[in-house]
PDB file of C-alpha atoms in Angstrom:
ATOM      1  CA  MET I 928      53.786-120.601 -19.743  1.00  0.00           C
ATOM      2  CA  LYS I 929      55.531-117.232 -19.779  1.00  0.00           C
ATOM      3  CA  LEU I 930      54.612-114.648 -22.402  1.00  0.00           C
ATOM      4  CA  ASN I 931      56.929-111.941 -23.659  1.00  0.00           C
ATOM      5  CA  SER I 932      55.870-108.319 -23.126  1.00  0.00           C
ATOM      6  CA  SER I 933      54.614-107.891 -26.735  1.00  0.00           C
ATOM      7  CA  ALA I 934      52.349-110.916 -26.368  1.00  0.00           C
ATOM      8  CA  GLN I 935      51.081-109.649 -23.011  1.00  0.00           C
ATOM      9  CA  ILE I 936      50.318-106.214 -24.472  1.00  0.00           C
ATOM     10  CA  THR I 937      48.546-107.790 -27.449  1.00  0.00           C
ATOM     11  CA  ILE I 938      46.378-109.925 -25.165  1.00  0.00           C
ATOM     12  CA  LEU I 939      45.521-106.935 -22.941  1.00  0.00           C
ATOM     13  CA  VAL I 940      44.651-104.767 -25.928  1.00  0.00           C
ATOM     14  CA  LEU I 941      42.464-107.459 -27.471  1.00  0.00           C
ATOM     15  CA  ALA I 942      40.690-107.964 -24.144  1.00  0.00           C
ATOM     16  CA  ALA I 943      40.152-104.202 -23.803  1.00  0.00           C
ATOM     17  CA  SER I 944      38.889-104.015 -27.383  1.00  0.00           C
ATOM     18  CA  PHE I 945      36.419-106.820 -26.696  1.00  0.00           C
ATOM     19  CA  SER I 946      35.019-105.071 -23.641  1.00  0.00           C
ATOM     20  CA  PHE I 947      34.851-101.818 -25.617  1.00  0.00           C
ATOM     21  CA  ALA I 948      32.985-103.592 -28.413  1.00  0.00           C
ATOM     22  CA  SER I 949      30.405-105.326 -26.252  1.00  0.00           C
ATOM     23  CA  ALA I 950      29.379-102.528 -23.887  1.00  0.00           C
ATOM     24  CA  ALA I 951      26.769-100.683 -25.945  1.00  0.00           C
ATOM     25  CA  HIS I 952      24.077-103.303 -26.561  1.00  0.00           C
ATOM     26  CA  ALA I 953      22.112-103.147 -23.331  1.00  0.00           C
ATOM     27  CA  ALA I 954      21.275 -99.726 -21.974  1.00  0.00           C
ATOM     28  CA  ARG I 955      19.851 -99.348 -18.509  1.00  0.00           C
ATOM     29  CA  PRO I 956      17.120 -96.720 -17.965  1.00  0.00           C
ATOM     30  CA  ARG I 957      19.486 -94.578 -15.893  1.00  0.00           C
ATOM     31  CA  GLU I 958      22.039 -94.551 -18.729  1.00  0.00           C
ATOM     32  CA  VAL I 959      19.360 -93.692 -21.293  1.00  0.00           C
ATOM     33  CA  GLU I 960      18.216 -90.802 -19.115  1.00  0.00           C
ATOM     34  CA  ALA I 961      21.833 -89.617 -18.736  1.00  0.00           C
ATOM     35  CA  LEU I 962      22.370 -89.840 -22.506  1.00  0.00           C
ATOM     36  CA  ASN I 963      19.257 -87.766 -23.137  1.00  0.00           C
ATOM     37  CA  ARG I 964      20.591 -85.030 -20.819  1.00  0.00           C
ATOM     38  CA  THR I 965      23.975 -84.716 -22.553  1.00  0.00           C
ATOM     39  CA  SER I 966      24.765 -81.498 -24.365  1.00  0.00           C
ATOM     40  CA  VAL I 967      27.865 -82.857 -26.144  1.00  0.00           C
ATOM     41  CA  SER I 968      27.215 -85.351 -28.953  1.00  0.00           C
ATOM     42  CA  LEU I 969      29.424 -88.268 -29.937  1.00  0.00           C
ATOM     43  CA  VAL I 970      30.681 -86.348 -32.980  1.00  0.00           C
ATOM     44  CA  GLN I 971      31.437 -83.250 -30.884  1.00  0.00           C
ATOM     45  CA  ALA I 972      33.354 -85.420 -28.399  1.00  0.00           C
ATOM     46  CA  THR I 973      35.459 -86.892 -31.221  1.00  0.00           C
ATOM     47  CA  GLN I 974      36.212 -83.398 -32.498  1.00  0.00           C
ATOM     48  CA  ILE I 975      37.287 -82.296 -29.015  1.00  0.00           C
ATOM     49  CA  ALA I 976      39.571 -85.326 -28.655  1.00  0.00           C
ATOM     50  CA  GLU I 977      41.091 -84.857 -32.113  1.00  0.00           C
ATOM     51  CA  LYS I 978      41.926 -81.226 -31.275  1.00  0.00           C
ATOM     52  CA  GLN I 979      44.092 -82.381 -28.363  1.00  0.00           C
ATOM     53  CA  GLU I 980      46.653 -83.868 -30.741  1.00  0.00           C
ATOM     54  CA  ALA I 981      46.746 -84.589 -34.459  1.00  0.00           C
ATOM     55  CA  GLY I 982      44.941 -87.861 -35.087  1.00  0.00           C
ATOM     56  CA  LYS I 983      41.746 -89.604 -36.113  1.00  0.00           C
ATOM     57  CA  THR I 984      39.093 -91.287 -34.007  1.00  0.00           C
ATOM     58  CA  ILE I 985      39.012 -95.086 -34.249  1.00  0.00           C
ATOM     59  CA  GLY I 986      36.310 -95.614 -31.632  1.00  0.00           C
ATOM     60  CA  ALA I 987      34.051 -93.716 -29.268  1.00  0.00           C
ATOM     61  CA  GLU I 988      31.329 -94.632 -26.832  1.00  0.00           C
ATOM     62  CA  PHE I 989      29.062 -93.161 -24.193  1.00  0.00           C
ATOM     63  CA  ASP I 990      29.689 -94.194 -20.609  1.00  0.00           C
ATOM     64  CA  PHE I 991      27.939 -93.356 -17.375  1.00  0.00           C
ATOM     65  CA  GLU I 992      30.173 -93.836 -14.365  1.00  0.00           C
ATOM     66  CA  LYS I 993      29.987 -92.452 -10.863  1.00  0.00           C
ATOM     67  CA  ASP I 994      26.893 -90.412 -11.782  1.00  0.00           C
ATOM     68  CA  ARG I 995      28.831 -88.682 -14.560  1.00  0.00           C
ATOM     69  CA  SER I 996      28.161 -88.891 -18.300  1.00  0.00           C
ATOM     70  CA  LEU I 997      31.308 -89.342 -20.365  1.00  0.00           C
ATOM     71  CA  TRP I 998      32.418 -89.961 -23.893  1.00  0.00           C
ATOM     72  CA  GLU I 999      35.398 -92.289 -24.188  1.00  0.00           C
ATOM     73  CA  VAL I1000      37.156 -91.502 -27.446  1.00  0.00           C
ATOM     74  CA  LYS I1001      40.080 -93.521 -28.840  1.00  0.00           C
ATOM     75  CA  VAL I1002      42.288 -91.515 -31.202  1.00  0.00           C
ATOM     76  CA  LEU I1003      45.006 -92.929 -33.435  1.00  0.00           C
ATOM     77  CA  GLY I1004      47.834 -90.439 -33.879  1.00  0.00           C
ATOM     78  CA  ASN I1005      51.440 -90.570 -34.954  1.00  0.00           C
ATOM     79  CA  ALA I1006      52.441 -91.444 -31.378  1.00  0.00           C
ATOM     80  CA  GLY I1007      49.947 -94.337 -31.141  1.00  0.00           C
ATOM     81  CA  VAL I1008      46.481 -94.673 -29.601  1.00  0.00           C
ATOM     82  CA  LYS I1009      45.200 -92.532 -26.745  1.00  0.00           C
ATOM     83  CA  GLU I1010      41.836 -92.579 -24.995  1.00  0.00           C
ATOM     84  CA  TYR I1011      40.250 -89.273 -24.088  1.00  0.00           C
ATOM     85  CA  LYS I1012      37.492 -89.081 -21.478  1.00  0.00           C
ATOM     86  CA  ILE I1013      35.263 -86.143 -22.362  1.00  0.00           C
ATOM     87  CA  ASP I1014      32.606 -84.763 -19.997  1.00  0.00           C
ATOM     88  CA  ALA I1015      29.323 -85.187 -21.907  1.00  0.00           C
ATOM     89  CA  ALA I1016      27.811 -82.098 -20.272  1.00  0.00           C
ATOM     90  CA  SER I1017      30.619 -79.567 -20.639  1.00  0.00           C
ATOM     91  CA  GLY I1018      32.951 -80.995 -23.293  1.00  0.00           C
ATOM     92  CA  ALA I1019      35.921 -80.752 -20.930  1.00  0.00           C
ATOM     93  CA  VAL I1020      38.708 -83.292 -21.285  1.00  0.00           C
ATOM     94  CA  ILE I1021      38.720 -85.095 -17.946  1.00  0.00           C
ATOM     95  CA  LYS I1022      41.430 -87.660 -18.506  1.00  0.00           C
ATOM     96  CA  ILE I1023      43.879 -88.819 -21.173  1.00  0.00           C
ATOM     97  CA  GLU I1024      45.124 -92.389 -21.140  1.00  0.00           C
ATOM     98  CA  ASP I1025      47.942 -93.720 -23.302  1.00  0.00           C
ATOM     99  CA  GLU I1026      46.800 -97.062 -24.719  1.00  0.00           C
ATOM    100  CA  HIS I1027      50.448 -98.100 -25.325  1.00  0.00           C
ATOM    101  CA  ILE I1028      49.723 -99.186 -28.875  1.00  0.00           C
ATOM    102  CA  ARG I1029      52.383 -97.884 -31.273  1.00  0.00           C
ATOM    103  CA  GLY I1030      54.107 -98.538 -34.566  1.00  0.00           C
ATOM    104  CA  LYS I1031      53.519-101.906 -36.200  1.00  0.00           C
ATOM    105  CA  LEU I1032      51.466-103.033 -33.215  1.00  0.00           C
ATOM    106  CA  THR I1033      48.941-100.277 -34.036  1.00  0.00           C
ATOM    107  CA  ASN I1034      48.374-101.633 -37.525  1.00  0.00           C
ATOM    108  CA  PHE I1035      48.256-105.211 -36.194  1.00  0.00           C
ATOM    109  CA  ILE I1036      45.684-104.420 -33.487  1.00  0.00           C
ATOM    110  CA  THR I1037      43.502-101.884 -35.301  1.00  0.00           C
ATOM    111  CA  GLY I1038      44.050-103.101 -38.867  1.00  0.00           C
ATOM    112  CA  MET I1039      44.602 -99.526 -40.038  1.00  0.00           C
ATOM    113  CA  ASN I1040      47.038 -96.668 -40.127  1.00  0.00           C
ATOM    114  CA  MET I1041      46.792 -92.889 -40.450  1.00  0.00           C
ATOM    115  CA  LYS I1042      46.850 -93.012 -44.268  1.00  0.00           C
ATOM    116  CA  ASP I1043      43.770 -95.261 -44.242  1.00  0.00           C
ATOM    117  CA  LEU I1044      41.899 -92.891 -41.952  1.00  0.00           C
ATOM    118  CA  GLU I1045      42.930 -89.734 -43.801  1.00  0.00           C
ATOM    119  CA  SER I1046      41.926 -91.154 -47.181  1.00  0.00           C
ATOM    120  CA  ALA I1047      38.512 -92.454 -46.062  1.00  0.00           C
ATOM    121  CA  LYS I1048      35.783 -91.410 -48.488  1.00  0.00           C
ATOM    122  CA  THR I1049      33.217 -91.180 -45.709  1.00  0.00           C
ATOM    123  CA  SER I1050      34.010 -89.372 -42.474  1.00  0.00           C
ATOM    124  CA  LEU I1051      33.060 -90.569 -39.029  1.00  0.00           C
ATOM    125  CA  ALA I1052      30.727 -87.571 -38.680  1.00  0.00           C
ATOM    126  CA  GLN I1053      28.961 -88.468 -41.953  1.00  0.00           C
ATOM    127  CA  ALA I1054      28.581 -92.108 -40.901  1.00  0.00           C
ATOM    128  CA  VAL I1055      27.128 -91.102 -37.532  1.00  0.00           C
ATOM    129  CA  ALA I1056      24.710 -88.638 -39.163  1.00  0.00           C
ATOM    130  CA  THR I1057      23.517 -91.347 -41.577  1.00  0.00           C
ATOM    131  CA  ALA I1058      22.934 -93.807 -38.726  1.00  0.00           C
ATOM    132  CA  GLU I1059      21.145 -91.273 -36.505  1.00  0.00           C
ATOM    133  CA  LYS I1060      18.855 -90.285 -39.364  1.00  0.00           C
ATOM    134  CA  LYS I1061      18.043 -93.897 -40.247  1.00  0.00           C
ATOM    135  CA  PHE I1062      17.050 -94.829 -36.685  1.00  0.00           C
ATOM    136  CA  ASN I1063      15.883 -91.384 -35.541  1.00  0.00           C
ATOM    137  CA  GLY I1064      18.038 -91.654 -32.442  1.00  0.00           C
ATOM    138  CA  LYS I1065      21.298 -90.616 -30.831  1.00  0.00           C
ATOM    139  CA  ALA I1066      24.646 -92.287 -31.556  1.00  0.00           C
ATOM    140  CA  ILE I1067      26.127 -93.874 -28.451  1.00  0.00           C
ATOM    141  CA  LYS I1068      29.055 -95.713 -29.984  1.00  0.00           C
ATOM    142  CA  VAL I1069      31.102 -95.917 -33.155  1.00  0.00           C
ATOM    143  CA  GLN I1070      33.875 -98.283 -34.136  1.00  0.00           C
ATOM    144  CA  VAL I1071      36.075 -97.676 -37.134  1.00  0.00           C
ATOM    145  CA  GLU I1072      37.100-100.805 -39.018  1.00  0.00           C
ATOM    146  CA  HIS I1073      39.335-101.571 -41.960  1.00  0.00           C
ATOM    147  CA  GLU I1074      37.581-104.092 -44.183  1.00  0.00           C
ATOM    148  CA  ARG I1075      38.245-105.082 -47.769  1.00  0.00           C
ATOM    149  CA  GLY I1076      40.749-102.263 -48.176  1.00  0.00           C
ATOM    150  CA  ASN I1077      38.331 -99.554 -46.993  1.00  0.00           C
ATOM    151  CA  ILE I1078      37.408 -97.770 -43.797  1.00  0.00           C
ATOM    152  CA  GLN I1079      33.949 -98.695 -42.506  1.00  0.00           C
ATOM    153  CA  TYR I1080      31.986 -97.708 -39.426  1.00  0.00           C
ATOM    154  CA  ASP I1081      29.870 -99.700 -36.988  1.00  0.00           C
ATOM    155  CA  VAL I1082      27.510 -97.173 -35.445  1.00  0.00           C
ATOM    156  CA  PHE I1083      25.235 -97.919 -32.487  1.00  0.00           C
ATOM    157  CA  VAL I1084      22.208 -95.649 -32.120  1.00  0.00           C
ATOM    158  CA  GLN I1085      20.042 -95.400 -29.010  1.00  0.00           C
ATOM    159  CA  THR I1086      16.322 -95.463 -29.731  1.00  0.00           C
ATOM    160  CA  GLY I1087      14.223 -95.672 -26.593  1.00  0.00           C
ATOM    161  CA  ASN I1088      15.623 -98.394 -24.341  1.00  0.00           C
ATOM    162  CA  LYS I1089      17.441-100.341 -27.049  1.00  0.00           C
ATOM    163  CA  SER I1090      20.372 -99.739 -29.311  1.00  0.00           C
ATOM    164  CA  GLU I1091      20.449-100.450 -33.011  1.00  0.00           C
ATOM    165  CA  LYS I1092      23.639-101.261 -34.913  1.00  0.00           C
ATOM    166  CA  ILE I1093      24.334-100.303 -38.483  1.00  0.00           C
ATOM    167  CA  LYS I1094      27.397-100.629 -40.677  1.00  0.00           C
ATOM    168  CA  ILE I1095      28.229 -97.662 -42.911  1.00  0.00           C
ATOM    169  CA  ASP I1096      30.564 -98.535 -45.785  1.00  0.00           C
ATOM    170  CA  ALA I1097      33.245 -96.459 -47.485  1.00  0.00           C
ATOM    171  CA  THR I1098      30.694 -94.820 -49.806  1.00  0.00           C
ATOM    172  CA  GLY I1099      28.447 -93.736 -46.935  1.00  0.00           C
ATOM    173  CA  GLN I1100      25.840 -96.411 -47.628  1.00  0.00           C
ATOM    174  CA  ALA I1101      24.189 -98.388 -44.852  1.00  0.00           C
ATOM    175  CA  ARG I1102      24.712-102.149 -45.029  1.00  0.00           C
TER     176      ARG I1102
END
């Protein structure tokens, strides 16, 4: 069976989203140690990425690859979705990848558009702060979702060798 290019892109994006969504649950001791040494927080990394080009973060997560701590930040802008790799020690932008998600495909894949993100009652930074305070830990991942007409956040917080997940709704309340 041959798929057209839109179907192929959709399948690739969904597969990438799945791997992005499932990576934070099990932290290895080396990754925990690397996270504890970072000087750039998840929120700071999202701010750095958003300064590169007008847009809003729709997902971010900590990654440790090749003995380097990174934040991978996905930003939705007018031109589509881009992923920024931010050095977790210095805050330098190491790499920018175009996710090739634009126009109607953006809304189909992410379930949101810029208006949704700009009108959110709770910011990503507020949601992360709420989650970190609740678990007394460090945010390692956040996913922005569009549910029931509102922006919501799934925040993963590292506490010791495990990560805790919490959903922060549009009013800033933990669910």
